[in-house]
Coordinates of C-alpha atoms and ligand atoms in Angstrom, one line a residue:
M987 CA 0.0 0.0 0.0
D988 CA 1.2 3.5 -0.8
K989 CA 2.5 5.9 1.9
I990 CA 2.9 9.6 1.9
I991 CA 5.9 11.1 3.7
V992 CA 5.8 14.8 4.7
H993 CA 8.8 16.7 5.9
G994 CA 7.4 19.5 8.0
G995 CA 8.3 23.1 8.6
K996 CA 7.9 24.7 5.2
K997 CA 5.7 27.8 4.8
L998 CA 3.4 27.3 1.8
T999 CA 3.3 30.1 -0.7
G1000 CA 2.0 30.6 -4.2
E1001 CA -1.2 29.6 -6.1
V1002 CA -3.2 26.4 -6.2
T1003 CA -6.3 25.6 -8.3
V1004 CA -9.3 23.8 -6.7
S1005 CA -10.5 20.7 -8.5
G1006 CA -14.1 19.8 -9.3
S1007 CA -16.2 18.8 -6.3
K1008 CA -16.2 15.0 -5.6
N1009 CA -19.5 15.2 -3.8
A1010 CA -21.2 17.2 -6.5
A1011 CA -19.7 15.0 -9.3
L1012 CA -20.9 11.7 -7.9
P1013 CA -24.7 12.3 -8.1
I1014 CA -24.4 14.4 -11.3
L1015 CA -22.6 11.5 -13.1
I1016 CA -25.2 9.1 -11.7
A1017 CA -28.0 11.4 -13.1
S1018 CA -26.8 10.3 -16.6
L1019 CA -29.0 7.2 -15.9
L1020 CA -32.1 9.3 -16.3
T1021 CA -31.7 9.8 -20.0
A1022 CA -30.7 7.8 -23.1
E1023 CA -28.9 10.8 -24.6
P1024 CA -25.2 11.8 -24.1
C1025 CA -24.3 13.8 -21.0
R1026 CA -21.1 15.9 -21.1
Y1027 CA -19.2 16.8 -18.0
Q1028 CA -16.4 19.3 -17.3
R1029 CA -14.2 19.7 -14.3
V1030 CA -14.6 16.1 -13.2
P1031 CA -11.9 15.3 -10.6
N1032 CA -9.6 12.3 -11.2
L1033 CA -10.3 10.5 -7.9
A1034 CA -10.8 6.9 -6.8
D1035 CA -14.5 7.6 -6.0
I1036 CA -15.0 8.8 -9.6
H1037 CA -13.3 5.7 -10.9
T1038 CA -15.7 3.6 -8.7
T1039 CA -18.7 5.5 -10.1
L1040 CA -17.6 4.9 -13.7
K1041 CA -17.1 1.2 -12.9
L1042 CA -20.6 1.1 -11.4
L1043 CA -22.2 2.9 -14.4
G1044 CA -20.1 1.0 -16.9
G1045 CA -21.3 -2.3 -15.3
L1046 CA -24.9 -1.1 -15.8
G1047 CA -24.3 -0.6 -19.5
V1048 CA -23.6 3.1 -19.6
K1049 CA -21.2 4.1 -22.4
I1050 CA -18.3 6.0 -21.1
D1051 CA -15.9 8.2 -23.1
K1052 CA -13.1 9.1 -20.8
Q1053 CA -10.2 9.5 -23.3
G1054 CA -9.8 13.2 -22.6
W1055 CA -10.3 12.8 -18.9
A1056 CA -7.6 10.2 -18.6
R1057 CA -5.2 12.8 -20.1
G1058 CA -6.1 15.3 -17.5
T1059 CA -8.7 17.4 -19.4
S1060 CA -11.3 16.8 -16.7
E1061 CA -14.0 16.1 -19.4
L1062 CA -16.1 13.0 -19.6
T1063 CA -19.1 11.9 -21.6
L1064 CA -21.6 9.3 -20.4
Q1065 CA -24.5 7.8 -22.3
A1066 CA -27.1 5.5 -20.7
E1067 CA -28.7 4.4 -23.9
A1068 CA -28.4 0.7 -23.5
V1069 CA -28.7 0.0 -19.8
S1070 CA -28.5 -3.8 -19.5
K1071 CA -28.4 -4.3 -15.8
L1072 CA -30.3 -2.7 -12.9
E1073 CA -28.2 -3.8 -10.0
A1074 CA -25.4 -2.3 -7.9
S1075 CA -23.4 -5.0 -6.2
Y1076 CA -22.2 -5.2 -2.6
D1077 CA -18.6 -4.9 -3.8
L1078 CA -19.2 -1.5 -5.2
V1079 CA -21.6 -0.1 -2.6
K1080 CA -19.3 -1.1 0.2
T1081 CA -16.3 0.6 -1.6
M1082 CA -18.3 3.8 -2.0
R1083 CA -21.6 4.5 -0.3
A1084 CA -22.7 7.0 -2.8
S1085 CA -23.3 4.0 -5.2
F1086 CA -26.6 3.8 -3.4
L1087 CA -27.7 6.9 -5.3
V1088 CA -28.4 4.8 -8.4
L1089 CA -31.6 3.4 -6.7
G1090 CA -33.7 6.5 -7.3
P1091 CA -32.8 7.1 -11.0
L1092 CA -33.0 3.4 -12.0
T1093 CA -36.4 3.0 -10.4
A1094 CA -37.7 6.2 -11.9
R1095 CA -36.5 5.4 -15.5
F1096 CA -36.8 1.6 -15.6
G1097 CA -39.3 0.7 -12.9
Q1098 CA -36.9 -1.5 -11.0
A1099 CA -33.5 -1.6 -9.3
R1100 CA -31.6 -3.9 -7.0
V1101 CA -29.0 -2.2 -4.9
S1102 CA -26.9 -3.5 -2.0
T1103 CA -27.4 -1.9 1.3
P1104 CA -24.2 0.0 2.3
G1105 CA -23.7 -1.6 5.8
G1106 CA -21.5 0.0 8.4
C1107 CA -19.0 2.8 7.9
A1108 CA -16.0 3.9 9.9
I1109 CA -17.4 7.3 10.8
G1110 CA -20.9 6.3 11.9
A1111 CA -23.9 4.1 11.2
R1112 CA -25.1 6.0 8.2
P1113 CA -28.5 4.2 7.5
V1114 CA -30.5 4.7 4.3
N1115 CA -34.0 4.7 5.8
L1116 CA -34.8 8.2 4.6
H1117 CA -34.0 7.3 1.0
L1118 CA -36.3 4.3 1.2
K1119 CA -39.1 6.2 3.0
G1120 CA -39.1 8.8 0.3
L1121 CA -39.2 6.3 -2.6
E1122 CA -42.0 4.4 -0.8
A1123 CA -44.0 7.7 -0.6
M1124 CA -43.5 8.0 -4.3
G1125 CA -45.2 4.6 -4.8
A1126 CA -42.1 2.3 -5.0
R1127 CA -42.4 -1.1 -3.5
I1128 CA -39.4 -1.7 -1.4
E1129 CA -38.2 -5.2 -0.4
H1130 CA -35.1 -6.2 1.6
S1131 CA -33.6 -9.5 0.8
H1132 CA -30.1 -11.1 1.1
G1133 CA -28.5 -7.7 1.9
Y1134 CA -30.1 -6.0 -1.1
I1135 CA -32.9 -3.4 -1.5
E1136 CA -35.2 -4.2 -4.4
A1137 CA -37.4 -1.3 -5.6
T1138 CA -40.2 -1.7 -8.1
A1139 CA -42.8 0.8 -9.5
V1140 CA -44.8 0.9 -12.7
R1141 CA -44.2 4.7 -12.5
L1142 CA -43.3 6.7 -9.5
H1143 CA -45.7 9.5 -8.6
G1144 CA -45.3 12.8 -6.9
A1145 CA -45.4 13.0 -3.1
K1146 CA -44.9 15.2 -0.1
I1147 CA -41.9 13.9 1.7
Y1148 CA -40.5 15.1 5.0
L1149 CA -36.9 14.1 5.9
D1150 CA -36.4 13.7 9.6
L1151 CA -32.8 14.8 9.0
P1152 CA -31.6 17.0 6.1
S1153 CA -29.7 14.1 4.6
V1154 CA -27.6 15.0 1.5
G1155 CA -27.8 11.6 -0.1
A1156 CA -31.5 11.1 0.5
T1157 CA -32.3 14.6 -0.9
E1158 CA -30.2 13.7 -4.0
N1159 CA -31.6 10.3 -4.5
L1160 CA -35.2 11.5 -4.2
M1161 CA -34.6 14.6 -6.4
M1162 CA -33.4 12.4 -9.2
A1163 CA -36.2 10.0 -8.8
A1164 CA -38.8 12.8 -8.7
T1165 CA -37.7 14.3 -12.0
L1166 CA -39.3 11.4 -13.9
A1167 CA -42.3 10.8 -11.6
E1168 CA -45.8 11.7 -12.5
G1169 CA -46.9 14.9 -10.7
T1170 CA -45.1 17.1 -8.2
T1171 CA -42.9 16.1 -5.4
F1172 CA -42.0 18.3 -2.4
I1173 CA -38.9 17.3 -0.3
E1174 CA -39.3 19.1 3.0
N1175 CA -36.4 19.6 5.4
A1176 CA -34.2 19.0 2.4
A1177 CA -30.4 19.3 2.6
K1178 CA -29.2 22.7 1.4
E1179 CA -25.6 22.0 0.5
P1180 CA -24.1 23.6 -2.7
E1181 CA -23.9 20.1 -4.1
I1182 CA -27.7 19.9 -4.0
E1183 CA -27.9 23.1 -6.0
D1184 CA -25.4 21.9 -8.5
L1185 CA -27.4 18.7 -9.0
A1186 CA -30.6 20.7 -9.4
S1187 CA -28.9 22.9 -12.0
A1188 CA -27.8 19.8 -13.9
L1189 CA -31.2 18.2 -13.7
N1190 CA -32.8 21.4 -15.0
K1191 CA -30.3 21.4 -18.0
M1192 CA -31.7 17.9 -18.7
G1193 CA -35.2 19.3 -19.0
G1194 CA -36.1 18.6 -15.3
R1195 CA -38.2 21.1 -13.3
V1196 CA -36.6 21.5 -10.0
R1197 CA -37.1 24.6 -7.8
G1198 CA -36.0 25.6 -4.4
A1199 CA -32.7 23.6 -4.2
G1200 CA -30.6 25.2 -1.6
T1201 CA -33.6 26.0 0.6
D1202 CA -35.6 23.7 3.1
I1203 CA -38.2 22.7 0.5
V1204 CA -37.3 21.4 -3.0
Q1205 CA -40.1 21.1 -5.4
I1206 CA -39.9 18.9 -8.4
D1207 CA -42.5 18.8 -11.2
G1208 CA -42.1 15.4 -12.9
V1209 CA -41.6 15.2 -16.7
D1210 CA -42.0 12.2 -19.1
S1211 CA -38.4 12.2 -20.3
L1212 CA -35.1 14.0 -19.9
H1213 CA -32.4 14.8 -22.5
G1214 CA -28.6 15.1 -22.8
F1215 CA -26.8 18.1 -21.4
S1216 CA -23.4 19.6 -20.7
H1217 CA -22.4 20.7 -17.2
E1218 CA -19.3 22.0 -15.4
I1219 CA -19.0 20.6 -11.8
I1220 CA -18.6 23.2 -9.1
P1221 CA -15.2 23.6 -7.4
D1222 CA -14.7 21.4 -4.3
R1223 CA -15.4 23.4 -1.2
I1224 CA -13.8 20.8 1.1
E1225 CA -10.6 20.6 -0.9
A1226 CA -10.5 24.4 -0.9
G1227 CA -11.1 24.5 2.9
S1228 CA -8.2 22.0 3.3
F1229 CA -5.9 24.4 1.4
V1230 CA -7.1 27.3 3.6
I1231 CA -5.9 25.3 6.7
A1232 CA -2.6 24.3 4.9
S1233 CA -1.8 27.9 4.3
A1234 CA -2.9 29.1 7.8
I1235 CA -1.1 26.4 9.7
T1236 CA 2.2 26.9 8.0
G1237 CA 2.1 30.7 8.3
G1238 CA 2.0 30.9 4.5
D1239 CA 0.5 33.0 1.8
V1240 CA -1.6 31.0 -0.7
W1241 CA -4.0 32.1 -3.4
I1242 CA -6.6 29.3 -3.7
K1243 CA -7.9 29.8 -7.2
G1244 CA -11.5 28.8 -7.9
A1245 CA -12.4 28.5 -4.2
R1246 CA -15.9 29.9 -3.7
A1247 CA -16.1 31.8 -0.4
E1248 CA -19.9 31.8 -0.5
H1249 CA -19.8 28.0 -0.1
L1250 CA -17.5 28.2 3.0
D1251 CA -19.1 31.0 5.0
A1252 CA -19.2 29.3 8.5
F1253 CA -15.7 27.9 8.1
L1254 CA -14.2 31.2 6.9
I1255 CA -15.8 33.2 9.7
K1256 CA -14.3 30.8 12.3
L1257 CA -10.9 31.1 10.7
Q1258 CA -11.1 34.9 10.8
E1259 CA -12.1 34.6 14.5
A1260 CA -8.9 32.5 14.9
G1261 CA -6.8 35.3 13.4
V1262 CA -6.3 34.1 9.9
V1263 CA -6.2 36.8 7.3
L1264 CA -8.5 36.2 4.3
S1265 CA -9.2 38.1 1.1
C1266 CA -12.0 36.7 -0.9
D1267 CA -13.1 37.6 -4.4
P1268 CA -15.1 35.8 -7.1
G1269 CA -11.9 34.2 -8.4
G1270 CA -10.7 32.7 -5.2
I1271 CA -9.5 33.1 -1.6
R1272 CA -6.1 34.4 -0.5
V1273 CA -5.0 33.1 2.9
Q1274 CA -2.3 34.6 5.0
R1275 CA -1.3 34.6 8.7
N1276 CA 0.4 37.4 10.4
G1277 CA 0.4 36.5 14.1
K1278 CA -0.6 33.6 16.3
I1279 CA -3.7 31.4 15.8
K1280 CA -6.3 31.8 18.5
S1281 CA -8.5 28.9 19.7
V1282 CA -12.1 28.9 18.7
D1283 CA -15.0 26.5 19.4
V1284 CA -16.7 24.7 16.5
T1285 CA -19.9 22.7 16.2
T1286 CA -20.5 20.8 12.9
L1287 CA -24.0 21.2 11.5
P1288 CA -25.8 20.7 8.2
Y1289 CA -25.1 23.4 5.6
P1290 CA -24.9 26.4 6.0
G1291 CA -23.3 25.3 9.3
F1292 CA -19.7 24.3 9.8
A1293 CA -19.1 21.3 7.5
T1294 CA -18.4 18.0 9.2
D1295 CA -16.0 17.3 6.3
L1296 CA -13.8 20.1 7.6
Q1297 CA -13.8 19.1 11.2
A1298 CA -10.7 17.0 11.2
Q1299 CA -8.7 19.7 9.4
M1300 CA -9.9 22.3 11.9
M1301 CA -8.8 20.1 14.8
V1302 CA -5.2 20.1 13.5
L1303 CA -5.2 23.9 13.4
M1304 CA -6.7 24.1 16.9
S1305 CA -3.9 21.8 18.1
V1306 CA -1.3 24.5 17.4
A1307 CA -3.6 27.5 18.3
D1308 CA -3.3 29.5 21.5
G1309 CA -5.8 28.3 24.1
V1310 CA -8.4 25.6 24.4
S1311 CA -11.0 24.7 21.8
V1312 CA -14.1 22.6 22.0
I1313 CA -15.1 20.8 18.8
T1314 CA -18.6 19.3 18.8
E1315 CA -19.5 16.8 16.1
T1316 CA -23.3 16.5 15.5
I1317 CA -23.5 14.8 12.1
F1318 CA -21.6 11.5 12.5
E1319 CA -21.3 9.6 15.8
N1320 CA -17.7 8.3 15.3
R1321 CA -15.8 11.0 13.5
F1322 CA -12.9 11.6 15.9
M1323 CA -10.6 8.7 14.9
H1324 CA -8.0 11.2 13.7
A1325 CA -7.7 12.6 17.2
L1326 CA -5.9 9.5 18.4
E1327 CA -3.4 9.7 15.5
L1328 CA -2.9 13.4 16.1
D1329 CA -2.2 12.6 19.8
R1330 CA 0.7 10.4 18.6
M1331 CA 2.1 13.5 16.9
G1332 CA 2.0 15.5 20.2
A1333 CA -1.5 17.0 20.0
Q1334 CA -3.5 17.0 23.2
I1335 CA -7.1 16.1 22.5
Q1336 CA -9.5 14.7 25.1
L1337 CA -12.6 13.0 23.7
E1338 CA -15.9 13.2 25.6
G1339 CA -18.7 11.6 23.6
N1340 CA -19.3 13.9 20.6
R1341 CA -17.0 16.6 22.0
A1342 CA -13.3 16.9 21.6
V1343 CA -11.4 19.3 23.9
V1344 CA -8.3 20.4 22.1
R1345 CA -5.5 22.0 24.2
G1346 CA -3.5 24.1 21.8
A1347 CA 0.0 25.5 21.5
R1348 CA 1.4 22.1 20.9
E1349 CA 4.7 21.5 19.0
L1350 CA 3.7 18.7 16.8
S1351 CA 6.4 16.1 15.9
G1352 CA 6.4 13.8 13.0
A1353 CA 5.5 10.2 13.5
P1354 CA 4.2 7.2 11.6
V1355 CA 0.4 7.5 11.5
M1356 CA -2.5 5.8 9.9
A1357 CA -5.4 7.3 7.9
T1358 CA -8.7 6.0 9.0
D1359 CA -11.1 7.8 6.7
L1360 CA -11.0 10.4 3.9
R1361 CA -11.0 13.6 5.9
A1362 CA -8.9 12.1 8.7
S1363 CA -6.2 11.4 6.1
I1364 CA -5.8 15.0 5.0
S1365 CA -5.8 16.1 8.6
L1366 CA -2.7 13.9 9.2
I1367 CA -1.0 15.5 6.1
L1368 CA -1.8 19.0 7.4
A1369 CA -0.3 18.0 10.8
G1370 CA 2.8 16.7 9.0
L1371 CA 3.2 20.1 7.2
V1372 CA 3.7 21.8 10.5
A1373 CA 5.4 19.0 12.5
S1374 CA 9.1 18.8 13.2
G1375 CA 10.7 15.9 11.3
S1376 CA 9.0 13.4 9.0
T1377 CA 5.4 12.1 9.2
E1378 CA 4.6 8.9 7.4
V1379 CA 1.0 8.5 6.6
S1380 CA -0.2 5.0 5.7
R1381 CA -3.5 3.8 4.2
V1382 CA -3.5 6.7 1.8
Y1383 CA -6.2 5.0 -0.3
H1384 CA -8.6 7.0 1.8
L1385 CA -6.9 10.2 0.7
D1386 CA -7.0 9.1 -3.0
R1387 CA -10.8 8.9 -2.7
G1388 CA -11.1 12.7 -2.4
Y1389 CA -8.0 14.7 -3.0
E1390 CA -6.8 15.0 -6.6
Y1391 CA -3.0 15.2 -7.3
I1392 CA -2.5 16.2 -3.6
E1393 CA 1.2 15.7 -3.5
E1394 CA 1.8 17.7 -6.7
K1395 CA -0.5 20.5 -5.5
L1396 CA 1.2 20.8 -2.1
S1397 CA 4.7 20.4 -3.6
S1398 CA 4.0 23.3 -6.0
L1399 CA 3.3 25.5 -2.9
G1400 CA 6.7 24.5 -1.4
A1401 CA 5.7 21.6 0.8
Q1402 CA 8.2 18.7 1.1
I1403 CA 5.9 15.7 0.4
E1404 CA 6.4 12.5 -1.5
R1405 CA 4.5 9.3 -2.2
V1406 CA 6.2 6.0 -1.7
R1407 CA 4.5 3.5 -4.0
A1408 CA 4.1 0.0 -2.6
Ligands
UD1_414 C1 -22.7 13.4 2.4 C2 -21.3 13.6 1.9 C3 -20.3 13.5 3.0 C4 -20.7 14.4 4.2 C5 -22.2 14.2 4.6 C6 -22.6 15.2 5.6 C7 -21.4 12.8 -0.4 C8 -21.0 11.7 -1.3 N1 -21.0 12.6 0.9 O1 -22.8 12.1 2.9 O2 -19.0 13.8 2.6 O3 -19.9 14.2 5.3 O4 -23.0 14.4 3.4 O5 -22.4 16.5 5.1 O6 -22.0 13.8 -0.7 N2 -29.0 9.6 7.8 C9 -30.0 8.8 8.3 N3 -30.8 8.2 7.4 C10 -30.7 8.3 6.1 C11 -29.6 9.1 5.6 C12 -28.8 9.8 6.5 O7 -30.2 8.7 9.5 O8 -31.4 7.7 5.3 C13 -28.1 10.3 8.8 C14 -26.6 9.8 8.7 O9 -26.4 8.7 9.4 C15 -25.9 11.0 9.2 C16 -26.7 12.2 8.7 O10 -28.0 11.7 8.4 O11 -25.8 11.0 10.6 C17 -26.2 12.9 7.5 O12 -26.0 12.0 6.5 P1 -26.1 12.4 5.0 O13 -26.4 13.9 4.9 O14 -27.1 11.5 4.3 O15 -24.7 12.1 4.4 P2 -24.2 11.4 3.1 O16 -25.1 11.8 2.0 O17 -24.0 10.0 3.3

């Protein structure tokens, strides 16, 4: 297995460009299942999760043109004209939970689908009950057997659906299903993440009628068929936020090109409270640090609250900040595994249920550490950037799921980082 070695102590300076958003790209690529016509995508990041999605879609019979993408153009074309299989296997769904998102589109267009249930996950239980409840309200018959969900419907119909939690995945699955349903669907207490708005924008380019994405209530007027489209994926706000921390923690000066400050409000406000100097304009965000970092408290919440996907990165910054910070995780029940690895590097983090008390002003020192999930893995690299000596991060396949060309990008900013291939 590959390892990444970081030699700490370098200030990061220069310019880095944000890649396309993984979490926006996954559902929007899957939305190609809703039409027989070609769907063209730009700014698709070259990530393990995107390869898994293409494997999944290719296995269903979707034609994939990725010649340009493989050469780094970030353009892809998908065409679901001859879908020959309506099943997502356990192997794929366990590798990437977002595979479950094929359930809604397949049921809506073909009247049936068989998708493995995702099972457990390192960061929490992550059930799919809300996805299923919504599809049932739209008239799908749902059966569980042998670890799979089987959904059938002659044609889905519009429904009023209330989500007990504003689940990102459930909102996406149901939005896609509702585009081809008969009548109007309302998703209440919908997730409001920018990725939901990006999916709505793509569905509308396909001829869908989706309104209210980005608010609590998404309204979808079903249509009989959808057509091909061309769409540029939004920049990745979590990757951008990770570079913000990289610059701040090393006392650097980095221009993060393409970062959209409006997608990172809660996060950027916290960083300013911590003393980081930010200049935001429509082209990106410049991050500088003049003095010391101050501790701030953080609670993760659904968007527009502080993103759970930036919690691990923030914990590293708080480990070197002046004072004590309390970080409360409200989205996932087991998302502090990075804390134990950070402790091995000299951080002082005390875990109390869903709260982490971080005692700052620590001098981190490099150590061999292990990535436990995607965002934990970048937090260890961030810690390595500021630690004395070398940090060796193993299990970097987690990192490769969500950070495109990360060593190249950090190296171009002056970091000393290398990948050791197994
Ligand atoms: C998405 C993101 C992930 C991010 C998360 C929260 C993608 C591919 N992944 O994951 O990076 O961390 O949003 O911002 O976009 N829940 C239920 N029942 C359900 C569905 C969810 O109880 O049917 C719960 C989950 O267990 C979790 C919470 O709702 O506690 C939020 O999950 P959800 O918003 O669905 O996250 P994902 O879509 O899986």
